[in-house]
Short mmCIF file of C-alpha atoms in Angstrom, two decimals:
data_model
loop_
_atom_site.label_atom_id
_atom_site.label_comp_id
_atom_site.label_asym_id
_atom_site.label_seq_id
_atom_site.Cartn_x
_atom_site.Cartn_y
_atom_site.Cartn_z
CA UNK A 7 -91.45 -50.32 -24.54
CA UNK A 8 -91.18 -47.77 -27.45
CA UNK A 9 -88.56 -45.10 -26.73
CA UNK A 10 -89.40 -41.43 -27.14
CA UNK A 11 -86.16 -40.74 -27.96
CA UNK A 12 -83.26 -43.57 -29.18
CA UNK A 13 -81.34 -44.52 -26.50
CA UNK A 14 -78.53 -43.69 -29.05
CA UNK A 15 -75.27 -44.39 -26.38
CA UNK A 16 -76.47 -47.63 -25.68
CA UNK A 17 -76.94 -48.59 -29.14
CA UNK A 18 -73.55 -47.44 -30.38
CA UNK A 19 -72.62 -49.98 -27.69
CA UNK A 20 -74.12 -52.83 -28.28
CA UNK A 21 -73.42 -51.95 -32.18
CA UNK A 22 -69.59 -52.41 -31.69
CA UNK A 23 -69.84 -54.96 -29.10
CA UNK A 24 -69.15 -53.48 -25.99
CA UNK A 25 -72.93 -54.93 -24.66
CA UNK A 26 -72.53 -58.78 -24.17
CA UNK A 27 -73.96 -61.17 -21.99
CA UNK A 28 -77.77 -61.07 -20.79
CA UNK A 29 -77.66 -57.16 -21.32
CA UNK A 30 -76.97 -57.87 -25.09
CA UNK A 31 -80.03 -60.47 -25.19
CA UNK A 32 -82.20 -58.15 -23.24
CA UNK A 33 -81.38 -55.01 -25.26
CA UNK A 34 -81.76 -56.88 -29.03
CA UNK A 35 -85.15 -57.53 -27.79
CA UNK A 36 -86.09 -54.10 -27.44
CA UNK A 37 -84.16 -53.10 -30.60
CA UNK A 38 -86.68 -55.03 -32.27
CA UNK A 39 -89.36 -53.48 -30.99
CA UNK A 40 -88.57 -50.12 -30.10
CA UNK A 41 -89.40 -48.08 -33.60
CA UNK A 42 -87.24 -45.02 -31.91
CA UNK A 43 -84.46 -47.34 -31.08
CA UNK A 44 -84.52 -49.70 -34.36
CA UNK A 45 -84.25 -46.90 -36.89
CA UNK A 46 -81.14 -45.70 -35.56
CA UNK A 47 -79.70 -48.77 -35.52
CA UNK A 48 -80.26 -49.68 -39.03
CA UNK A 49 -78.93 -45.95 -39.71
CA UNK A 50 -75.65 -46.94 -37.93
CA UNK A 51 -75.35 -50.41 -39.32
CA UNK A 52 -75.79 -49.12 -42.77
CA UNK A 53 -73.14 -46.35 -42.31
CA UNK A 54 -71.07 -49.22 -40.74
CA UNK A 55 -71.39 -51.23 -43.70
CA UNK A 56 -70.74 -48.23 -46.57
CA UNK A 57 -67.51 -46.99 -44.38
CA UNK A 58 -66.17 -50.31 -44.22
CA UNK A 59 -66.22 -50.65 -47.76
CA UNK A 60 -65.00 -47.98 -48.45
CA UNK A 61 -62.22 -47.36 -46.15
CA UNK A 62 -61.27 -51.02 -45.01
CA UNK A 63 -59.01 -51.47 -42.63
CA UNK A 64 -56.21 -52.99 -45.11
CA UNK A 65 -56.76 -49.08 -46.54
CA UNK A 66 -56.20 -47.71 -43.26
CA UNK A 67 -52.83 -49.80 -42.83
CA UNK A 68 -51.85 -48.85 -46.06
CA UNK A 69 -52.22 -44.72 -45.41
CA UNK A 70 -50.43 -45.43 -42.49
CA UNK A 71 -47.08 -46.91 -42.95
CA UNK A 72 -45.63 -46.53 -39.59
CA UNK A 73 -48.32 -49.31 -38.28
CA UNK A 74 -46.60 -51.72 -40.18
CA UNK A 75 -43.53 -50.90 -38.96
CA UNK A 76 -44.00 -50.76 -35.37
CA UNK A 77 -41.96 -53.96 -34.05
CA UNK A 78 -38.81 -51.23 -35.33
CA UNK A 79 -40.24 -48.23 -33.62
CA UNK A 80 -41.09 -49.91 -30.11
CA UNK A 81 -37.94 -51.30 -30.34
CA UNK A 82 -36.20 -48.03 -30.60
CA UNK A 83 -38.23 -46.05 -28.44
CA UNK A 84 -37.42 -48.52 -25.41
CA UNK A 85 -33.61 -48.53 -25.96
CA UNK A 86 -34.11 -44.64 -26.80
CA UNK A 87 -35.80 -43.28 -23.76
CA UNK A 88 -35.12 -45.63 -21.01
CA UNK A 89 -32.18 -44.16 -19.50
CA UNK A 90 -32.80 -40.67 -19.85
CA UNK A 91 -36.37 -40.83 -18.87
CA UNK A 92 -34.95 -42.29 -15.51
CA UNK A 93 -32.26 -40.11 -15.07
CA UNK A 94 -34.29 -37.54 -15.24
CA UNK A 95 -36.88 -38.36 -13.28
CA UNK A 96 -33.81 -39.28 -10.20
CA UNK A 97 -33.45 -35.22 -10.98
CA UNK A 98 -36.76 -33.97 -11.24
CA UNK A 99 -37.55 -35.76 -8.00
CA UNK A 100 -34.89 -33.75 -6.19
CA UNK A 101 -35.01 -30.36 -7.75
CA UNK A 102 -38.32 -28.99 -8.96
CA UNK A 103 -39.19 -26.82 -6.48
CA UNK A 104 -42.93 -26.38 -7.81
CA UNK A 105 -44.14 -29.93 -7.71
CA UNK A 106 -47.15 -31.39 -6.34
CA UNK A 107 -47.07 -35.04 -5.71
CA UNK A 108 -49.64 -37.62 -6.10
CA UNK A 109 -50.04 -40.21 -5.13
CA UNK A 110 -52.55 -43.11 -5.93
CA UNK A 111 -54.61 -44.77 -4.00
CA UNK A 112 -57.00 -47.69 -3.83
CA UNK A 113 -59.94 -45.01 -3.97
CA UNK A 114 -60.44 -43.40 -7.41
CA UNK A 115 -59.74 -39.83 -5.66
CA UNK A 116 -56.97 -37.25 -6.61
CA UNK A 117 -54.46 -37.18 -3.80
CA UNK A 118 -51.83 -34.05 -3.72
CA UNK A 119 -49.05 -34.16 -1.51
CA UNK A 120 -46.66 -31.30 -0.89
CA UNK A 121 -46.31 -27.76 -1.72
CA UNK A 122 -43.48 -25.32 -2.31
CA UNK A 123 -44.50 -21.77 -4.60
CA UNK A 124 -48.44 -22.90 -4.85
CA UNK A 125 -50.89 -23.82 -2.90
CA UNK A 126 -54.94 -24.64 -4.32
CA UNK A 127 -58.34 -23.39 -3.32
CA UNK A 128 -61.12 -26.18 -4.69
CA UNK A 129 -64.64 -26.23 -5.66
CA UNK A 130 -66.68 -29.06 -4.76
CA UNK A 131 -70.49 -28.51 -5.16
CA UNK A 132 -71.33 -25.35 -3.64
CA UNK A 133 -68.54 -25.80 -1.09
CA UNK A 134 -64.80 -23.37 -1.42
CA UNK A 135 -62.44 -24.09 0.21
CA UNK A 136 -58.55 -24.17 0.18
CA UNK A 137 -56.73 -27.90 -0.07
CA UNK A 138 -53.79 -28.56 1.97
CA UNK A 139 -51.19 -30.90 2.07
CA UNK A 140 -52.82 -34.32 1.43
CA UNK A 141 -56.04 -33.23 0.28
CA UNK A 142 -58.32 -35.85 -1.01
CA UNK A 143 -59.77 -34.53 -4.65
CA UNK A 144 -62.12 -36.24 -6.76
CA UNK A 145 -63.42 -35.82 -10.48
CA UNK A 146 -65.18 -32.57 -11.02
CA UNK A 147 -62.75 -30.71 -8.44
CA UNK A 148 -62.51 -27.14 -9.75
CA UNK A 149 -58.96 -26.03 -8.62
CA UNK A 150 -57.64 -22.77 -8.59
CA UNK A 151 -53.82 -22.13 -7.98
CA UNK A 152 -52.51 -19.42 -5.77
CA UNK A 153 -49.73 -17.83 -7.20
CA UNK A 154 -46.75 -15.92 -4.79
CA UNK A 155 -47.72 -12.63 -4.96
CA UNK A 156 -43.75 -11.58 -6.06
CA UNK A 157 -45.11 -13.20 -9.69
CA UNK A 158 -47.75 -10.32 -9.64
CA UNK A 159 -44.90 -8.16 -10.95
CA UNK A 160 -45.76 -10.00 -14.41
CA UNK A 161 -48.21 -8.24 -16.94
CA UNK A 162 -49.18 -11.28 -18.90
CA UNK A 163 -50.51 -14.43 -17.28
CA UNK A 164 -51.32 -17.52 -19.24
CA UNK A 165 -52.28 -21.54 -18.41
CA UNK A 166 -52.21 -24.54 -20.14
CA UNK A 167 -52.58 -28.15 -19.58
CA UNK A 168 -51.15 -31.35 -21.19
CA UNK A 169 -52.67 -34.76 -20.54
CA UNK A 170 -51.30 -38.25 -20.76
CA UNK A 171 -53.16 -38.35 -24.39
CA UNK A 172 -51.49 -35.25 -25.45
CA UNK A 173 -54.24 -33.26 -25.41
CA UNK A 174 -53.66 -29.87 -24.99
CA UNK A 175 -56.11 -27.26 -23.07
CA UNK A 176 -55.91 -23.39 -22.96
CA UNK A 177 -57.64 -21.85 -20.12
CA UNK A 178 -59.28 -18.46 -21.22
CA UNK A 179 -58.81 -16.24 -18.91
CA UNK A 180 -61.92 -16.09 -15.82
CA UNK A 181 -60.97 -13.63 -13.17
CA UNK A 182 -63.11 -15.56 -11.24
CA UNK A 183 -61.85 -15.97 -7.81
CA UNK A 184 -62.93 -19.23 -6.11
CA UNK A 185 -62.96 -17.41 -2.73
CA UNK A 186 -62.17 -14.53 -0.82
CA UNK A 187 -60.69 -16.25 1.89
CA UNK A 188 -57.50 -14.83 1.47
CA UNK A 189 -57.10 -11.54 2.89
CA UNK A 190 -54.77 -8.68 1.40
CA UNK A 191 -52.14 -10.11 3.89
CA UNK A 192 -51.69 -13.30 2.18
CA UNK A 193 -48.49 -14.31 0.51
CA UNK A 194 -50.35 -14.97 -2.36
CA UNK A 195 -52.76 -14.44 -5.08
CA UNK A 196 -55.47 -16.49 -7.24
CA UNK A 197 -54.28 -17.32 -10.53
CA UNK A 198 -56.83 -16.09 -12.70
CA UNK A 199 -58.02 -19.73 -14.36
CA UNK A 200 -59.63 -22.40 -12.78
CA UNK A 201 -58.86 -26.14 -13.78
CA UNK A 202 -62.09 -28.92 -13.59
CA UNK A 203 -60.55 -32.48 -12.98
CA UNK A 204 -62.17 -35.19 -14.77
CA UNK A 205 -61.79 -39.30 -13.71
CA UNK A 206 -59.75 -40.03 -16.68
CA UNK A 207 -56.52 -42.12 -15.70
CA UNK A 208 -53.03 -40.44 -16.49
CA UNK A 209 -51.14 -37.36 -15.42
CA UNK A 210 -51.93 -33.98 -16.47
CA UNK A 211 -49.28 -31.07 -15.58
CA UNK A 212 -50.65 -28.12 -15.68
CA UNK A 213 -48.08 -25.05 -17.13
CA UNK A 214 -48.54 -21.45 -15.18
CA UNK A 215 -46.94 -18.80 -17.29
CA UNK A 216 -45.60 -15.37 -16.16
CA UNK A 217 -44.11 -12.70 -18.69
CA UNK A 218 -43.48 -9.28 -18.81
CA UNK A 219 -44.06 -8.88 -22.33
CA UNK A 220 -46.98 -10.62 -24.33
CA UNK A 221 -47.09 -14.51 -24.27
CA UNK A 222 -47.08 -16.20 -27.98
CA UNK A 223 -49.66 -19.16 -27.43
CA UNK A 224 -48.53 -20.85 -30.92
CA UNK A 225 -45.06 -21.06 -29.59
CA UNK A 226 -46.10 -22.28 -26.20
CA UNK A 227 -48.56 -24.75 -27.68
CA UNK A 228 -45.76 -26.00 -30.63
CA UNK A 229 -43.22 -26.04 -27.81
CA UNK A 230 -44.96 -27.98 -25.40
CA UNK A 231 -46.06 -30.30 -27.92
CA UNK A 232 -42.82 -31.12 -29.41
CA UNK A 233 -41.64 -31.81 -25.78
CA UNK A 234 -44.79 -34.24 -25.20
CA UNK A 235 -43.81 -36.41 -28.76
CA UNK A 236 -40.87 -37.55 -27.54
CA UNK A 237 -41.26 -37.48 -23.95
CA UNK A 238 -44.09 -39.72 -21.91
CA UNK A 239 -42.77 -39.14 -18.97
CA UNK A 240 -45.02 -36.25 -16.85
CA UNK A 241 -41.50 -35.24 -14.93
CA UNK A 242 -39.53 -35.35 -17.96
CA UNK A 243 -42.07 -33.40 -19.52
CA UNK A 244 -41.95 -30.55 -16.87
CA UNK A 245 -38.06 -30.48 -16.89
CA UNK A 246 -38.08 -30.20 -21.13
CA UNK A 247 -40.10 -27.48 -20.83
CA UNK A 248 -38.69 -25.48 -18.45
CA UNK A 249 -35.43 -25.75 -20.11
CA UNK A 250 -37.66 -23.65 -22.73
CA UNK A 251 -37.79 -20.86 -20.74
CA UNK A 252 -35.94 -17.90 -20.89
CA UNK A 253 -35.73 -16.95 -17.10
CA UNK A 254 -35.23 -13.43 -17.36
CA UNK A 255 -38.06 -12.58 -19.30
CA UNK A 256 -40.71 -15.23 -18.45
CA UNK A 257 -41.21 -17.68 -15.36
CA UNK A 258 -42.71 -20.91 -15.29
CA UNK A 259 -44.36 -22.84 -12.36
CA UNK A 260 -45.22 -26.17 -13.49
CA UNK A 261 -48.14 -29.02 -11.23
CA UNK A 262 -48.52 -32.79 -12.47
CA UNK A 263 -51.00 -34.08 -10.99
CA UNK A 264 -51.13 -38.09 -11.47
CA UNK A 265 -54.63 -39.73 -11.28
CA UNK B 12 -49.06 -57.34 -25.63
CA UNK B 13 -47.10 -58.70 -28.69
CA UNK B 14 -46.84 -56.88 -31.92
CA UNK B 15 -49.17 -59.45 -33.38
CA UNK B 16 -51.46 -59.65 -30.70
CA UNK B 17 -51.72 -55.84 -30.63
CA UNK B 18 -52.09 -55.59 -34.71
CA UNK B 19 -54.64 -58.10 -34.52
CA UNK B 20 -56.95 -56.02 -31.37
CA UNK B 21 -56.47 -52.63 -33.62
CA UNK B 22 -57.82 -54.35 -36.46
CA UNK B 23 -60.99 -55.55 -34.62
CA UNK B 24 -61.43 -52.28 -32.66
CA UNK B 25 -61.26 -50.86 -35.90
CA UNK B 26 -63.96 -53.30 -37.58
CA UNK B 27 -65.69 -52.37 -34.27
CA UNK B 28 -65.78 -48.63 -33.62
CA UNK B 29 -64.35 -46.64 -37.32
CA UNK B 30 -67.47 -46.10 -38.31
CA UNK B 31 -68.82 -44.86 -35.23
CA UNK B 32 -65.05 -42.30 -34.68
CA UNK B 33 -66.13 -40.85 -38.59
CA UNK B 34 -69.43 -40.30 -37.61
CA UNK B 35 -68.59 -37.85 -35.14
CA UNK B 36 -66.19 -36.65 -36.73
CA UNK B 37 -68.28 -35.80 -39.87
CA UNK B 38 -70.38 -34.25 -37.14
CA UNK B 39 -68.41 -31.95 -36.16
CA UNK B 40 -66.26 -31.07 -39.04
CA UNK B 41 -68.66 -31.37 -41.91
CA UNK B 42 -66.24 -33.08 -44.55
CA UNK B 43 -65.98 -36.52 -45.18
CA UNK B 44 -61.80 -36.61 -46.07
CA UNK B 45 -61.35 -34.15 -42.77
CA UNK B 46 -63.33 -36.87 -41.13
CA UNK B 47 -61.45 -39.96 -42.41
CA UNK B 48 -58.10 -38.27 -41.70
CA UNK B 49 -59.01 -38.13 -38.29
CA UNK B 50 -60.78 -41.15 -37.63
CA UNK B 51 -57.41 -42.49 -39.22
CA UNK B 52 -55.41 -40.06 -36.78
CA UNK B 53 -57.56 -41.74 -33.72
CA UNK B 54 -56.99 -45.29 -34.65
CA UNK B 55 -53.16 -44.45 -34.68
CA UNK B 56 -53.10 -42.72 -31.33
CA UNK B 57 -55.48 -46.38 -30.22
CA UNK B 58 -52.18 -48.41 -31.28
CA UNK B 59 -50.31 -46.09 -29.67
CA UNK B 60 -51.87 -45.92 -26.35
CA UNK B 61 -53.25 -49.94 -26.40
CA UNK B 62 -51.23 -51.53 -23.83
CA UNK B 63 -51.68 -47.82 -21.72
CA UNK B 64 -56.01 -48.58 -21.62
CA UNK B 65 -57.20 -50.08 -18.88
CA UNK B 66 -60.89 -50.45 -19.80
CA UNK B 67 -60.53 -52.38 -22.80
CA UNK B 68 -64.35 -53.36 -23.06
CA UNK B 69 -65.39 -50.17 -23.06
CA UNK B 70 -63.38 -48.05 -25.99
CA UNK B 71 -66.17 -46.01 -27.16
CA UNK B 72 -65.66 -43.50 -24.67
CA UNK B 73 -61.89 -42.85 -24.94
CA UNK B 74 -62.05 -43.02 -28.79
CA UNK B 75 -64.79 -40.49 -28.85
CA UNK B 76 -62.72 -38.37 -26.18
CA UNK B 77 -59.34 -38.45 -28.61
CA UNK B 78 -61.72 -37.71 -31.98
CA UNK B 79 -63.70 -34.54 -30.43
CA UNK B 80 -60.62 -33.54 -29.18
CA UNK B 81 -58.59 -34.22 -32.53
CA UNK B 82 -61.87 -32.89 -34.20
CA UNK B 83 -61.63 -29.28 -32.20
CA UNK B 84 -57.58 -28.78 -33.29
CA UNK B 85 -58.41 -29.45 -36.83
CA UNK B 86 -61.06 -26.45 -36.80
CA UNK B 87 -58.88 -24.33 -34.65
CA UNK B 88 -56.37 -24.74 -37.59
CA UNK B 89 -58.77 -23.38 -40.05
CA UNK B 90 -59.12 -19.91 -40.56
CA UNK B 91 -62.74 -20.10 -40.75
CA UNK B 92 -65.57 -22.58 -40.14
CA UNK B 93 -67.52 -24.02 -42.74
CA UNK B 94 -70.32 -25.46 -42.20
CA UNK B 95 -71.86 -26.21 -45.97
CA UNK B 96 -75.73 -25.68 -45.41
CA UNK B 97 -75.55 -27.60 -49.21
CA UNK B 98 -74.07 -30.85 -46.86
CA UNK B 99 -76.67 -33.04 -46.62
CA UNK B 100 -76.92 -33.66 -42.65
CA UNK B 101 -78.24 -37.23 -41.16
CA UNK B 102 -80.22 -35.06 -38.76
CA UNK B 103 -81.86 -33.10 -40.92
CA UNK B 104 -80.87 -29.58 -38.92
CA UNK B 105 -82.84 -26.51 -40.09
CA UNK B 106 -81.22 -23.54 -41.17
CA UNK B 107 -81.47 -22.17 -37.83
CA UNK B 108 -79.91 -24.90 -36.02
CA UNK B 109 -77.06 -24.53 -38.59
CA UNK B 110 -76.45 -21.13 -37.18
CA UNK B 111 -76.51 -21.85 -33.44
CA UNK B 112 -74.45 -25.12 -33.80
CA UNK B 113 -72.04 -23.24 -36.31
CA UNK B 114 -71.59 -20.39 -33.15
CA UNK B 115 -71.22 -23.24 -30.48
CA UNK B 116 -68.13 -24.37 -32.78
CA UNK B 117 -66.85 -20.94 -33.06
CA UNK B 118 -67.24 -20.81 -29.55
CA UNK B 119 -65.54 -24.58 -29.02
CA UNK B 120 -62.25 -23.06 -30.99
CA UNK B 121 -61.28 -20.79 -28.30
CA UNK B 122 -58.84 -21.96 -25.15
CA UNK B 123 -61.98 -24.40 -23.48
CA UNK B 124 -60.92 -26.30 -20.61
CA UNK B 125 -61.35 -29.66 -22.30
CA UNK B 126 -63.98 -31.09 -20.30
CA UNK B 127 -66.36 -28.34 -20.50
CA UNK B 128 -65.72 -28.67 -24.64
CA UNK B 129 -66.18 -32.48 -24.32
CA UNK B 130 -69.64 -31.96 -22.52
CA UNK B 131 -70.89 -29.15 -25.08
CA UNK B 132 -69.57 -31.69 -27.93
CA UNK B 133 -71.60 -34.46 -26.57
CA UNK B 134 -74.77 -32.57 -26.05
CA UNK B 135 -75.35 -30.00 -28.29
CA UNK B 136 -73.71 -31.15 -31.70
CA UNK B 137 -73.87 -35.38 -31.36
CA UNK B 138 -77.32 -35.25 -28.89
CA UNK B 139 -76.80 -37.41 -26.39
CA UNK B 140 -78.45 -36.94 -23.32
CA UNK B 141 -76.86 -35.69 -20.19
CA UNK B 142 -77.23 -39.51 -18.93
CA UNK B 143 -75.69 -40.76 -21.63
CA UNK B 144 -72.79 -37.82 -21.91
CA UNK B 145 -71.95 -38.37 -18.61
CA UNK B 146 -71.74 -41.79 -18.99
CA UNK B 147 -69.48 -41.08 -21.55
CA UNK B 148 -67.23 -38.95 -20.08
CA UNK B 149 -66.96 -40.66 -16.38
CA UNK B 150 -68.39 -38.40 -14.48
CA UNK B 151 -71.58 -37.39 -12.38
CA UNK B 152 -74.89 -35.84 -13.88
CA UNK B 153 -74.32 -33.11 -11.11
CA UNK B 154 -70.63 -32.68 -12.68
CA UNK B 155 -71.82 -32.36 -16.26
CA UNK B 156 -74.05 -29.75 -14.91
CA UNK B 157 -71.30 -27.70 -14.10
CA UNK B 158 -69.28 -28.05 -17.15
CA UNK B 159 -72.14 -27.17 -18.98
CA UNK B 160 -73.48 -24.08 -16.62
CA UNK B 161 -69.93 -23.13 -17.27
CA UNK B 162 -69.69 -23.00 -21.06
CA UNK B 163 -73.15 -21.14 -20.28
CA UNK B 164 -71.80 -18.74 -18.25
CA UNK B 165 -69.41 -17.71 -20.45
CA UNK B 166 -70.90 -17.44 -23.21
CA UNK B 167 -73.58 -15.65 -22.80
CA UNK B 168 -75.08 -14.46 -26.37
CA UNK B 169 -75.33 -17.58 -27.79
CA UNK B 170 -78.22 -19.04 -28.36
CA UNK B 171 -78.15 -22.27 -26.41
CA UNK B 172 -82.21 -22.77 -25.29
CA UNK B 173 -82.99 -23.25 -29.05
CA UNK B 174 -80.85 -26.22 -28.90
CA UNK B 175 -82.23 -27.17 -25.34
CA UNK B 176 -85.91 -26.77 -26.43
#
């Protein structure tokens, strides 16, 4: 079979090994005979062969002391964070008022348990609908915070989300609503970003800002940031950065969700 | 995981997979030291996060999540993209292509949710198909759909059908 188009995932895979058994036999065959297929391997074993030469991976140790030295910097981390991380957490699992609790299951879905200040409206398909206590949510969720409406008092509204990998993502602002289920009597409103959950393991806590004067993002993203190098822990996390917060100018509600 | 044990996995993911983390890297940022100081920055945040990875057979996709990702804050940090027509480009992109892509980036640097940049990443500047990006990224065709109808929807002067025809 001659591809149209190289099946370029797969080969990157069974390039770097990831393909093994009776797949790998079965796919080397039709690298040999798929043109499509065959000329982008030899592209990406040729690149393979000129990077490794020319940055090896003794080069890569060598720009980057700290591997070397990272019997000394486990060591230290352990003895560094243990007891704080758990004290903390003791706290955090008694005072934050804001959290939403997950818990996992045997089933790879999202499971949120609780809810204090917010509550979630989800989109799943073309299905809205709002997710109570419990609510079973699963990769490609769209979820959409509702906010008390006592924080509408705040001019400047701004969301961001940290992941176990310390990525950091800025949601621009949507105004999308995910529904209009809510009538004018509710308690409160839709936060005006939505958040997609993927299937990738680890927490993410989403951070809900509220100010009455105009949010810095640079500070918010440095801030965070710092907070996320030397803290792993998602409840830790949410505590450090609230302690950021100067209350009478700027509120913070604060969701880790744990997949 | 001992400290040998781990050394010695980092050094064969790296034997493995480098050249395939620079490669989209270099894809996306267009210079080759950019590109090797973040395929560097990857393999660091791999030794980091080791022990923390549960699908050890199958690192392409989480070292291709960390490098677009890494990728997207190096450009953000730049005060302007530049995207050397001069570079000579594996693909082959026309001039034209050049221009859309070079939007999609410009695009990419503002506040994306991450998955929806992740999916437009995948797609429109490395090519995979939406099999293979969702594949990739873990989730359903119908899901990658979305991210993508969403980066769409949003953005809705650019160009995107050249890149789809």
């Amino acid at each position: 079979m001659n591809c149209k188009n190289a099946q370029k995932l797969k080969i990157e895979r069974w390039l770097s090994g990831e393909i093994q058994g009776e797949a790998y036999i079965e796919f080397s065959e039709h690298l040999d005979h798929c043109e499509a297929c065959q000329a982008y391997r030899v592209e990406l074993e040729r690149e393979k062969q000129d990077f490794l030469l020319k940055h090896s991976f003794a080069s890569f140790t060598k720009n980057n002391p700290e591997f070397l030295n990272k019997q000394k910097t486990r060591e230290w981390s352990w003895k560094h964070w243990a007891v704080p991380v758990a004290a903390s957490i003791v706290v955090a699992l008694f005072l934050l008022p804001t959290r939403v609790e997950i818990e996992k299951q045997n089933t790879p879905d999202i499971i949120y348990k609780g809810k204090e200040n917010l509550s979630l409206v989800v989109r799943r398909g073309a299905d809205i609908f709002p997710a109570g206590d419990k609510y079973h949510f699963q990769g490609g969720d769209e979820v959409q915070f509702m906010v008390p409406k006592s924080y509408l008092k705040y001019r400047y509204q701004m969301m961001l989300s940290l992941d176990s990998l310390g990525v950091l993502s800025q949601y621009p602002p949507d105004f999308e609503r995910l529904s209009d289920i809510m009538d004018s009597s509710s308690s409160s409103y839709p936060f005006p970003q939505t958040m997609i959950l993927d299937d990738a393991p680890g927490f993410e806590i989403a951070f809900l800002l509220f100010s009455d004067s105009a949010i810095s993002l640079d500070t918010w993203v440095s801030g965070i940031m710092d907070v996320f190098n030397n803290n792993k822990d998602p409840q830790v996390i949410q505590e450090k950065v609230k302690s950021l917060v100067d209350e009478e100018h700027l509120k913070l509600l604060t969701v880790a969700l744990d997949k | 995981m001992n400290s040998t044990s781990l050394e010695k996995a980092i050094e064969e993911a790296y034997k493995a997979y480098a050249s395939l983390v620079h490669r989209r890297c270099y894809a996306i940022l267009k210079s080759e030291d950019e590109a090797w100081d973040i395929t560097q920055e990857v393999f660091m945040k791999l030794w980091k996060h080791y022990n923390k990875i549960q699908e050890k057979a199958a690192l392409l996709s989480w070292l291709y999540r960390v490098s677009t990702n890494l990728c997207i804050s190096r450009l953000r940090k730049k005060s302007a993209i530049e995207l050397d027509p001069n570079i000579p480009d594996s693909k082959a992109d026309s001039g034209e292509k050049q221009l859309v892509l070079k939007e999609i980036m410009e695009k990419l640097m503002k506040p994306w949710n991450e998955k929806v940049r992740q999916a437009v990443v995948y797609i429109y500047i490395d090519g995979y198909n939406q099999e293979e990006c969702a594949k990739l990224m873990g989730v359903g065709e119908s899901t990658l759909r979305r991210y993508l109808t969403k980066f769409k929807r949003l953005s809705k002067n650019l160009d995107i059908a050249y890149l789809e025809g």
